[in-house]
PDB file of C-alpha atoms in Angstrom:
ATOM      1  CA  UNK A   1       0.037  -0.166   0.146  1.00 29.00           C
ATOM      2  CA  UNK A   2       2.951   2.458   0.900  1.00 33.00           C
ATOM      3  CA  UNK A   3       6.138   2.860  -0.834  1.00 34.00           C
ATOM      4  CA  UNK A   4       9.156   4.748   0.190  1.00 34.00           C
ATOM      5  CA  UNK A   5      11.995   6.669  -1.599  1.00 37.00           C
ATOM      6  CA  UNK A   6      15.181   8.200   0.389  1.00 37.00           C
ATOM      7  CA  UNK A   7      16.979  11.550  -0.173  1.00 36.00           C
ATOM      8  CA  UNK A   8      19.237  12.729   2.304  1.00 37.00           C
ATOM      9  CA  UNK A   9      17.550  10.984   5.128  1.00 39.00           C
ATOM     10  CA  UNK A  10      14.682  12.136   3.707  1.00 44.00           C
ATOM     11  CA  UNK A  11      11.853   9.494   3.287  1.00 43.00           C
ATOM     12  CA  UNK A  12       8.773  10.374   1.409  1.00 51.00           C
ATOM     13  CA  UNK A  13       5.441   8.758   2.466  1.00 48.00           C
ATOM     14  CA  UNK A  14       3.662   7.509  -0.411  1.00 50.00           C
ATOM     15  CA  UNK A  15       0.184   6.958  -0.123  1.00 50.00           C
ATOM     16  CA  UNK A  16      -1.244   4.743  -3.216  1.00 47.00           C
ATOM     17  CA  UNK A  17      -5.367   4.865  -2.024  1.00 46.00           C
ATOM     18  CA  UNK A  18      -7.130   7.928  -3.661  1.00 44.00           C
ATOM     19  CA  UNK A  19      -9.771   7.441  -0.741  1.00 41.00           C
ATOM     20  CA  UNK A  20      -7.352   8.331   2.408  1.00 46.00           C
ATOM     21  CA  UNK A  21      -8.699  11.098   4.232  1.00 67.00           C
ATOM     22  CA  UNK A  22      -5.947  13.600   3.724  1.00 73.00           C
ATOM     23  CA  UNK A  23      -8.034  16.170   5.503  1.00 77.00           C
ATOM     24  CA  UNK A  24      -9.209  14.114   8.455  1.00 77.00           C
ATOM     25  CA  UNK A  25      -5.164  13.380   9.399  1.00 79.00           C
ATOM     26  CA  UNK A  26      -3.834  17.133   8.534  1.00 83.00           C
ATOM     27  CA  UNK A  27      -6.444  19.400  10.094  1.00 79.00           C
ATOM     28  CA  UNK A  28      -5.175  19.267  13.595  1.00 82.00           C
ATOM     29  CA  UNK A  29      -1.357  19.589  12.647  1.00 86.00           C
ATOM     30  CA  UNK A  30       0.936  22.188  12.132  1.00 89.00           C
ATOM     31  CA  UNK A  31       1.583  24.251   9.504  1.00 92.00           C
ATOM     32  CA  UNK A  32       3.833  22.180   6.625  1.00 91.00           C
ATOM     33  CA  UNK A  33       2.670  18.732   7.357  1.00 89.00           C
ATOM     34  CA  UNK A  34       1.675  17.074   4.259  1.00 89.00           C
ATOM     35  CA  UNK A  35       0.636  13.758   2.676  1.00 86.00           C
ATOM     36  CA  UNK A  36       1.847  12.811  -0.800  1.00 87.00           C
ATOM     37  CA  UNK A  37      -0.509  10.353  -2.705  1.00 83.00           C
ATOM     38  CA  UNK A  38      -1.158   9.099  -6.493  1.00 83.00           C
ATOM     39  CA  UNK A  39      -3.370  11.294  -8.125  1.00 81.00           C
ATOM     40  CA  UNK A  40      -7.012   9.753  -9.207  1.00 78.00           C
ATOM     41  CA  UNK A  41      -7.308  12.337 -12.123  1.00 80.00           C
ATOM     42  CA  UNK A  42      -4.098  12.705 -13.344  1.00 84.00           C
ATOM     43  CA  UNK A  43      -2.127   9.259 -14.390  1.00 83.00           C
ATOM     44  CA  UNK A  44       1.366   9.027 -13.262  1.00 83.00           C
ATOM     45  CA  UNK A  45       1.215  12.303 -11.153  1.00 89.00           C
ATOM     46  CA  UNK A  46       0.870  12.853  -7.540  1.00 89.00           C
ATOM     47  CA  UNK A  47      -1.150  14.852  -5.059  1.00 89.00           C
ATOM     48  CA  UNK A  48       0.073  17.124  -2.007  1.00 90.00           C
ATOM     49  CA  UNK A  49      -1.734  17.936   0.805  1.00 89.00           C
ATOM     50  CA  UNK A  50      -0.228  19.781   3.025  1.00 91.00           C
ATOM     51  CA  UNK A  51      -1.382  21.801   6.062  1.00 91.00           C
ATOM     52  CA  UNK A  52      -1.209  25.671   6.196  1.00 92.00           C
ATOM     53  CA  UNK A  53      -1.351  28.420   8.647  1.00 88.00           C
ATOM     54  CA  UNK A  54      -4.147  30.425   6.894  1.00 86.00           C
ATOM     55  CA  UNK A  55      -6.272  30.198   3.806  1.00 81.00           C
ATOM     56  CA  UNK A  56      -6.190  31.916   0.318  1.00 75.00           C
ATOM     57  CA  UNK A  57      -7.891  35.719   1.312  1.00 72.00           C
ATOM     58  CA  UNK A  58     -10.552  34.538  -1.575  1.00 67.00           C
ATOM     59  CA  UNK A  59     -11.620  31.686   0.839  1.00 62.00           C
ATOM     60  CA  UNK A  60     -11.468  33.331   3.884  1.00 53.00           C
ATOM     61  CA  UNK A  61     -14.374  35.648   2.741  1.00 52.00           C
ATOM     62  CA  UNK A  62     -15.732  32.781   1.719  1.00 55.00           C
ATOM     63  CA  UNK A  63     -15.946  31.071   4.923  1.00 50.00           C
ATOM     64  CA  UNK A  64     -16.436  34.190   6.807  1.00 52.00           C
ATOM     65  CA  UNK A  65     -19.687  32.498   8.616  1.00 53.00           C
ATOM     66  CA  UNK A  66     -18.517  29.385   8.420  1.00 54.00           C
ATOM     67  CA  UNK A  67     -15.595  26.747   9.916  1.00 58.00           C
ATOM     68  CA  UNK A  68     -12.548  27.117   8.171  1.00 68.00           C
ATOM     69  CA  UNK A  69     -10.450  24.920   9.139  1.00 71.00           C
ATOM     70  CA  UNK A  70     -11.284  22.039   6.495  1.00 73.00           C
ATOM     71  CA  UNK A  71      -9.488  25.255   4.119  1.00 82.00           C
ATOM     72  CA  UNK A  72      -6.034  24.832   5.936  1.00 88.00           C
ATOM     73  CA  UNK A  73      -5.031  21.843   4.175  1.00 88.00           C
ATOM     74  CA  UNK A  74      -4.324  22.831   0.433  1.00 90.00           C
ATOM     75  CA  UNK A  75      -4.005  20.611  -2.128  1.00 90.00           C
ATOM     76  CA  UNK A  76      -1.243  20.743  -5.319  1.00 92.00           C
ATOM     77  CA  UNK A  77      -0.524  18.633  -8.190  1.00 93.00           C
ATOM     78  CA  UNK A  78       3.349  17.015  -8.544  1.00 93.00           C
ATOM     79  CA  UNK A  79       3.565  16.310 -12.708  1.00 92.00           C
ATOM     80  CA  UNK A  80       5.825  14.083 -13.621  1.00 91.00           C
ATOM     81  CA  UNK A  81       8.055  13.915 -17.042  1.00 90.00           C
ATOM     82  CA  UNK A  82      11.194  12.705 -18.608  1.00 88.00           C
ATOM     83  CA  UNK A  83      12.894  15.327 -16.779  1.00 88.00           C
ATOM     84  CA  UNK A  84      11.736  14.382 -13.018  1.00 91.00           C
ATOM     85  CA  UNK A  85       8.655  16.059 -10.632  1.00 92.00           C
ATOM     86  CA  UNK A  86       7.589  19.308 -10.371  1.00 93.00           C
ATOM     87  CA  UNK A  87       5.241  21.693  -8.791  1.00 94.00           C
ATOM     88  CA  UNK A  88       1.974  21.889 -11.934  1.00 92.00           C
ATOM     89  CA  UNK A  89       1.261  25.340 -12.671  1.00 91.00           C
ATOM     90  CA  UNK A  90       4.270  26.969 -11.258  1.00 90.00           C
ATOM     91  CA  UNK A  91       6.724  28.445 -13.771  1.00 88.00           C
ATOM     92  CA  UNK A  92       9.358  29.423 -10.918  1.00 87.00           C
ATOM     93  CA  UNK A  93       9.924  25.565  -9.342  1.00 92.00           C
ATOM     94  CA  UNK A  94      12.322  23.989 -10.752  1.00 92.00           C
ATOM     95  CA  UNK A  95      12.142  20.322 -11.963  1.00 91.00           C
ATOM     96  CA  UNK A  96      13.950  18.094  -9.198  1.00 91.00           C
ATOM     97  CA  UNK A  97      14.911  14.220  -9.588  1.00 87.00           C
ATOM     98  CA  UNK A  98      12.680  12.471  -7.546  1.00 85.00           C
ATOM     99  CA  UNK A  99       9.888  13.209  -5.116  1.00 86.00           C
ATOM    100  CA  UNK A 100      12.252  13.285  -2.190  1.00 85.00           C
ATOM    101  CA  UNK A 101      14.730  15.765  -3.492  1.00 86.00           C
ATOM    102  CA  UNK A 102      11.581  18.229  -4.229  1.00 91.00           C
ATOM    103  CA  UNK A 103      10.204  17.305  -0.386  1.00 89.00           C
ATOM    104  CA  UNK A 104      13.671  18.058   0.804  1.00 87.00           C
ATOM    105  CA  UNK A 105      14.206  21.005  -0.798  1.00 91.00           C
ATOM    106  CA  UNK A 106      10.676  22.708   0.394  1.00 92.00           C
ATOM    107  CA  UNK A 107      11.541  21.753   3.552  1.00 91.00           C
ATOM    108  CA  UNK A 108      14.657  23.830   3.498  1.00 92.00           C
ATOM    109  CA  UNK A 109      12.675  26.997   1.326  1.00 92.00           C
ATOM    110  CA  UNK A 110       8.788  27.087   0.450  1.00 92.00           C
ATOM    111  CA  UNK A 111       9.394  28.240  -3.058  1.00 93.00           C
ATOM    112  CA  UNK A 112       6.194  28.428  -4.587  1.00 92.00           C
ATOM    113  CA  UNK A 113       4.549  26.683  -1.498  1.00 94.00           C
ATOM    114  CA  UNK A 114       2.809  28.728   1.031  1.00 92.00           C
ATOM    115  CA  UNK A 115       5.212  27.120   3.565  1.00 93.00           C
ATOM    116  CA  UNK A 116       8.144  25.130   3.798  1.00 93.00           C
ATOM    117  CA  UNK A 117       7.592  21.695   4.446  1.00 92.00           C
ATOM    118  CA  UNK A 118       7.907  19.913   7.249  1.00 90.00           C
ATOM    119  CA  UNK A 119       9.257  16.434   7.443  1.00 83.00           C
ATOM    120  CA  UNK A 120       7.766  14.365  10.399  1.00 78.00           C
ATOM    121  CA  UNK A 121       9.693  12.276  12.341  1.00 70.00           C
ATOM    122  CA  UNK A 122       7.461   9.044  12.094  1.00 63.00           C
ATOM    123  CA  UNK A 123       5.019   7.931   9.737  1.00 59.00           C
ATOM    124  CA  UNK A 124       1.655   9.687  10.099  1.00 56.00           C
ATOM    125  CA  UNK A 125      -0.184   6.469   9.466  1.00 56.00           C
ATOM    126  CA  UNK A 126       1.336   4.988  12.773  1.00 57.00           C
ATOM    127  CA  UNK A 127      -0.413   8.037  14.883  1.00 58.00           C
ATOM    128  CA  UNK A 128      -3.343   7.133  13.414  1.00 55.00           C
ATOM    129  CA  UNK A 129      -3.115   3.778  14.464  1.00 55.00           C
ATOM    130  CA  UNK A 130      -2.193   4.266  17.509  1.00 56.00           C
ATOM    131  CA  UNK A 131      -4.970   6.114  18.218  1.00 54.00           C
ATOM    132  CA  UNK A 132      -7.677   3.458  16.895  1.00 51.00           C
ATOM    133  CA  UNK A 133      -5.713   1.061  19.146  1.00 52.00           C
ATOM    134  CA  UNK A 134      -6.079   3.336  22.375  1.00 49.00           C
ATOM    135  CA  UNK A 135      -9.620   3.689  21.828  1.00 48.00           C
ATOM    136  CA  UNK A 136     -10.233   0.243  20.911  1.00 51.00           C
ATOM    137  CA  UNK A 137      -8.499  -0.207  24.266  1.00 48.00           C
ATOM    138  CA  UNK A 138     -10.884   2.088  25.853  1.00 45.00           C
ATOM    139  CA  UNK A 139     -13.740   0.331  24.573  1.00 50.00           C
ATOM    140  CA  UNK A 140     -12.775  -3.127  25.548  1.00 52.00           C
ATOM    141  CA  UNK A 141     -11.792  -2.178  29.024  1.00 45.00           C
ATOM    142  CA  UNK A 142     -15.459  -0.400  29.417  1.00 46.00           C
ATOM    143  CA  UNK A 143     -17.070  -3.334  28.319  1.00 54.00           C
ATOM    144  CA  UNK A 144     -14.523  -5.915  30.373  1.00 54.00           C
ATOM    145  CA  UNK A 145     -14.750  -3.603  33.423  1.00 62.00           C
ATOM    146  CA  UNK A 146     -12.593  -2.277  35.823  1.00 79.00           C
ATOM    147  CA  UNK A 147     -11.874  -3.549  40.193  1.00 84.00           C
ATOM    148  CA  UNK A 148      -9.956  -2.449  43.059  1.00 87.00           C
ATOM    149  CA  UNK A 149     -10.672  -2.694  46.876  1.00 91.00           C
ATOM    150  CA  UNK A 150     -11.573   0.599  48.396  1.00 92.00           C
ATOM    151  CA  UNK A 151     -13.004   1.030  52.213  1.00 94.00           C
ATOM    152  CA  UNK A 152     -17.014   0.761  52.186  1.00 96.00           C
ATOM    153  CA  UNK A 153     -18.228   3.102  54.709  1.00 95.00           C
ATOM    154  CA  UNK A 154     -21.553   3.854  54.990  1.00 95.00           C
ATOM    155  CA  UNK A 155     -25.034   3.555  53.280  1.00 95.00           C
ATOM    156  CA  UNK A 156     -27.466   6.491  53.219  1.00 95.00           C
ATOM    157  CA  UNK A 157     -31.385   6.874  52.488  1.00 95.00           C
ATOM    158  CA  UNK A 158     -31.882  10.208  50.811  1.00 95.00           C
ATOM    159  CA  UNK A 159     -35.008  10.465  49.616  1.00 94.00           C
ATOM    160  CA  UNK A 160     -35.341  11.669  46.376  1.00 92.00           C
ATOM    161  CA  UNK A 161     -31.882  13.340  46.545  1.00 94.00           C
ATOM    162  CA  UNK A 162     -29.229  12.944  43.868  1.00 92.00           C
ATOM    163  CA  UNK A 163     -25.944  14.746  42.440  1.00 93.00           C
ATOM    164  CA  UNK A 164     -22.900  16.233  44.486  1.00 94.00           C
ATOM    165  CA  UNK A 165     -26.097  17.282  46.973  1.00 95.00           C
ATOM    166  CA  UNK A 166     -26.654  13.879  48.125  1.00 95.00           C
ATOM    167  CA  UNK A 167     -22.621  13.218  48.158  1.00 96.00           C
ATOM    168  CA  UNK A 168     -22.309  15.936  51.075  1.00 96.00           C
ATOM    169  CA  UNK A 169     -25.201  15.503  52.922  1.00 96.00           C
ATOM    170  CA  UNK A 170     -24.569  11.652  52.819  1.00 96.00           C
ATOM    171  CA  UNK A 171     -20.603  12.428  54.171  1.00 96.00           C
ATOM    172  CA  UNK A 172     -22.043  15.153  57.053  1.00 96.00           C
ATOM    173  CA  UNK A 173     -24.507  12.559  58.490  1.00 95.00           C
ATOM    174  CA  UNK A 174     -21.837   9.884  58.549  1.00 95.00           C
ATOM    175  CA  UNK A 175     -18.906  11.757  59.928  1.00 94.00           C
ATOM    176  CA  UNK A 176     -21.255  13.786  62.289  1.00 93.00           C
ATOM    177  CA  UNK A 177     -22.429  10.572  63.502  1.00 91.00           C
ATOM    178  CA  UNK A 178     -21.866   9.773  67.544  1.00 90.00           C
ATOM    179  CA  UNK A 179     -20.907   5.809  66.634  1.00 89.00           C
ATOM    180  CA  UNK A 180     -18.710   6.081  63.426  1.00 86.00           C
ATOM    181  CA  UNK A 181     -19.443   3.223  61.090  1.00 90.00           C
ATOM    182  CA  UNK A 182     -16.284   1.172  60.902  1.00 90.00           C
ATOM    183  CA  UNK A 183     -14.765   0.728  57.498  1.00 91.00           C
ATOM    184  CA  UNK A 184     -14.513  -2.386  55.903  1.00 92.00           C
ATOM    185  CA  UNK A 185     -12.540  -3.443  52.565  1.00 93.00           C
ATOM    186  CA  UNK A 186     -14.791  -4.543  49.840  1.00 93.00           C
ATOM    187  CA  UNK A 187     -14.011  -5.382  45.817  1.00 93.00           C
ATOM    188  CA  UNK A 188     -15.548  -2.536  44.182  1.00 93.00           C
ATOM    189  CA  UNK A 189     -16.304  -3.658  40.335  1.00 91.00           C
ATOM    190  CA  UNK A 190     -17.421  -1.338  37.537  1.00 90.00           C
ATOM    191  CA  UNK A 191     -18.851  -2.803  34.141  1.00 86.00           C
ATOM    192  CA  UNK A 192     -21.212  -1.739  31.810  1.00 84.00           C
ATOM    193  CA  UNK A 193     -23.805  -4.231  33.838  1.00 86.00           C
ATOM    194  CA  UNK A 194     -23.350  -1.816  36.921  1.00 89.00           C
ATOM    195  CA  UNK A 195     -21.480  -1.893  40.173  1.00 92.00           C
ATOM    196  CA  UNK A 196     -20.833  -4.763  42.574  1.00 93.00           C
ATOM    197  CA  UNK A 197     -19.487  -4.596  45.572  1.00 94.00           C
ATOM    198  CA  UNK A 198     -18.088  -7.830  47.637  1.00 93.00           C
ATOM    199  CA  UNK A 199     -17.180  -8.230  50.935  1.00 91.00           C
ATOM    200  CA  UNK A 200     -14.956 -11.100  51.037  1.00 83.00           C
ATOM    201  CA  UNK A 201     -14.641 -11.076  54.692  1.00 86.00           C
ATOM    202  CA  UNK A 202     -18.399 -11.158  54.618  1.00 87.00           C
ATOM    203  CA  UNK A 203     -18.458  -8.906  57.609  1.00 87.00           C
ATOM    204  CA  UNK A 204     -21.127  -6.743  56.051  1.00 87.00           C
ATOM    205  CA  UNK A 205     -23.062  -8.485  53.461  1.00 88.00           C
ATOM    206  CA  UNK A 206     -21.641 -11.212  50.743  1.00 87.00           C
ATOM    207  CA  UNK A 207     -21.713  -8.932  47.300  1.00 91.00           C
ATOM    208  CA  UNK A 208     -24.420  -6.629  46.467  1.00 93.00           C
ATOM    209  CA  UNK A 209     -24.684  -5.546  43.014  1.00 93.00           C
ATOM    210  CA  UNK A 210     -26.363  -2.008  41.407  1.00 94.00           C
ATOM    211  CA  UNK A 211     -27.643  -1.900  37.917  1.00 92.00           C
ATOM    212  CA  UNK A 212     -25.952   0.574  36.065  1.00 89.00           C
ATOM    213  CA  UNK A 213     -29.472   2.016  35.040  1.00 90.00           C
ATOM    214  CA  UNK A 214     -30.043   2.597  39.063  1.00 92.00           C
ATOM    215  CA  UNK A 215     -26.405   4.401  39.304  1.00 93.00           C
ATOM    216  CA  UNK A 216     -27.603   7.998  39.238  1.00 91.00           C
ATOM    217  CA  UNK A 217     -24.727   9.984  40.396  1.00 93.00           C
ATOM    218  CA  UNK A 218     -21.144   9.174  40.911  1.00 93.00           C
ATOM    219  CA  UNK A 219     -18.397  11.935  42.394  1.00 94.00           C
ATOM    220  CA  UNK A 220     -16.083  13.120  44.969  1.00 94.00           C
ATOM    221  CA  UNK A 221     -16.693  14.528  48.049  1.00 95.00           C
ATOM    222  CA  UNK A 222     -17.255  18.282  46.896  1.00 93.00           C
ATOM    223  CA  UNK A 223     -15.905  19.498  50.108  1.00 94.00           C
ATOM    224  CA  UNK A 224     -12.968  17.381  50.154  1.00 93.00           C
ATOM    225  CA  UNK A 225     -13.119  15.726  53.281  1.00 94.00           C
ATOM    226  CA  UNK A 226     -11.066  12.931  53.972  1.00 93.00           C
ATOM    227  CA  UNK A 227     -11.827   9.568  56.536  1.00 92.00           C
ATOM    228  CA  UNK A 228      -8.876   8.765  58.953  1.00 89.00           C
ATOM    229  CA  UNK A 229      -7.998   5.114  58.166  1.00 81.00           C
ATOM    230  CA  UNK A 230      -8.184   3.254  61.846  1.00 73.00           C
ATOM    231  CA  UNK A 231      -5.399   1.135  60.879  1.00 67.00           C
ATOM    232  CA  UNK A 232      -2.642   3.365  60.099  1.00 66.00           C
ATOM    233  CA  UNK A 233      -4.383   6.976  61.286  1.00 65.00           C
ATOM    234  CA  UNK A 234      -3.506   8.282  57.525  1.00 81.00           C
ATOM    235  CA  UNK A 235      -6.410  10.640  55.747  1.00 87.00           C
ATOM    236  CA  UNK A 236      -8.465   9.501  52.731  1.00 91.00           C
ATOM    237  CA  UNK A 237     -10.585  11.085  49.844  1.00 94.00           C
ATOM    238  CA  UNK A 238     -13.994  10.137  50.227  1.00 96.00           C
ATOM    239  CA  UNK A 239     -16.640   9.465  47.253  1.00 96.00           C
ATOM    240  CA  UNK A 240     -19.547   7.741  46.699  1.00 95.00           C
ATOM    241  CA  UNK A 241     -22.080   6.676  44.313  1.00 96.00           C
ATOM    242  CA  UNK A 242     -26.062   7.500  44.029  1.00 95.00           C
ATOM    243  CA  UNK A 243     -28.510   4.639  43.328  1.00 94.00           C
ATOM    244  CA  UNK A 244     -32.371   4.333  43.376  1.00 93.00           C
ATOM    245  CA  UNK A 245     -33.190   1.961  46.390  1.00 92.00           C
ATOM    246  CA  UNK A 246     -34.104  -1.124  45.677  1.00 89.00           C
ATOM    247  CA  UNK A 247     -37.893  -1.501  45.337  1.00 88.00           C
ATOM    248  CA  UNK A 248     -38.465   2.237  44.967  1.00 88.00           C
ATOM    249  CA  UNK A 249     -38.460   4.187  41.444  1.00 87.00           C
ATOM    250  CA  UNK A 250     -38.005   7.877  43.263  1.00 89.00           C
ATOM    251  CA  UNK A 251     -36.020   7.291  46.568  1.00 93.00           C
ATOM    252  CA  UNK A 252     -32.405   7.298  46.229  1.00 96.00           C
ATOM    253  CA  UNK A 253     -29.234   5.850  48.641  1.00 96.00           C
ATOM    254  CA  UNK A 254     -25.757   7.525  48.552  1.00 97.00           C
ATOM    255  CA  UNK A 255     -23.256   5.272  49.052  1.00 97.00           C
ATOM    256  CA  UNK A 256     -20.105   5.901  50.674  1.00 97.00           C
ATOM    257  CA  UNK A 257     -16.543   4.766  50.340  1.00 96.00           C
ATOM    258  CA  UNK A 258     -13.056   5.862  50.889  1.00 94.00           C
ATOM    259  CA  UNK A 259      -9.457   5.139  48.653  1.00 93.00           C
ATOM    260  CA  UNK A 260      -7.957   1.988  50.121  1.00 89.00           C
ATOM    261  CA  UNK A 261      -4.911   2.163  47.696  1.00 84.00           C
ATOM    262  CA  UNK A 262      -2.754   5.335  46.793  1.00 81.00           C
ATOM    263  CA  UNK A 263      -2.405   3.594  42.690  1.00 80.00           C
ATOM    264  CA  UNK A 264      -6.033   3.390  42.765  1.00 85.00           C
ATOM    265  CA  UNK A 265      -7.206   6.786  43.363  1.00 88.00           C
ATOM    266  CA  UNK A 266     -10.912   7.825  44.079  1.00 90.00           C
ATOM    267  CA  UNK A 267     -10.777  10.193  41.047  1.00 89.00           C
ATOM    268  CA  UNK A 268      -9.879   7.760  39.029  1.00 87.00           C
ATOM    269  CA  UNK A 269     -12.928   4.918  40.286  1.00 89.00           C
ATOM    270  CA  UNK A 270     -15.481   8.301  39.929  1.00 90.00           C
ATOM    271  CA  UNK A 271     -14.164   8.828  36.260  1.00 88.00           C
ATOM    272  CA  UNK A 272     -14.249   5.420  35.096  1.00 85.00           C
ATOM    273  CA  UNK A 273     -18.079   5.119  36.763  1.00 87.00           C
ATOM    274  CA  UNK A 274     -18.731   8.283  35.396  1.00 85.00           C
ATOM    275  CA  UNK A 275     -17.314   7.118  31.437  1.00 82.00           C
ATOM    276  CA  UNK A 276     -19.631   3.508  32.281  1.00 79.00           C
ATOM    277  CA  UNK A 277     -22.681   5.641  33.070  1.00 74.00           C
ATOM    278  CA  UNK A 278     -22.296   8.323  30.108  1.00 66.00           C
ATOM    279  CA  UNK A 279     -22.295   4.748  27.943  1.00 60.00           C
ATOM    280  CA  UNK A 280     -25.101   3.425  29.063  1.00 55.00           C
ATOM    281  CA  UNK A 281     -27.306   6.718  28.715  1.00 51.00           C
ATOM    282  CA  UNK A 282     -25.938   6.897  24.773  1.00 42.00           C
ATOM    283  CA  UNK A 283     -27.360   2.979  24.568  1.00 50.00           C
ATOM    284  CA  UNK A 284     -30.876   3.948  25.781  1.00 48.00           C
TER     285      UNK A 284
END
């Protein structure tokens, strides 16, 4: 699919597919980023797509009311002849012996181009593949779920209250209790199915599951209060989620937790729960 040629350590990446989304790949790049591909309209020629700092004045006037992002990717034709390759329609441009020579010279000075070409230090297709792979990995993680151990603190009935007010109120009531609850280590698992709590030592319960459709909110304490760990005396960030009370369509219960492992911070747990909730809401 791709061919390379070399000139003074310069590699030219020629994309043979005419349907390659040059604009999508270049519009977020710095001015001077470019792609060379086979021309569909002119047999044996090449198309040069490059990112520029600003579109031509005529395009600016036409696009005042719209998005000109796509106009920042300009297209040029590189024609071939027995003398070599040359930018078409540019009488001041010399002939170059090969594409690499043309690219190298235009990376030194723009000549007839709007700006100098910027030779990438890596294949732009690799970046696209990495982004796609990263997105795929994130999707797989959301499907498979993630889990860690946390400290279960308390569950407080909220009537119909939800949101950060529910988290704050539940923590206030818990910290103000005459006899504070004893924290219990539980396994906290989040997936597209919901949140599952497992008390491996069965001190309070064995397992509780909250379907994702019943979880209405999840966040850290908006007042940034801490829970003091009894065994170490250290302070741990508090967080919680609000879920529908079992058997009710209006009442909520706020379930409170504290960090157990510094490598599993509350913010990361809350962020993952929120992403799962967001993905679930899009499917409804």
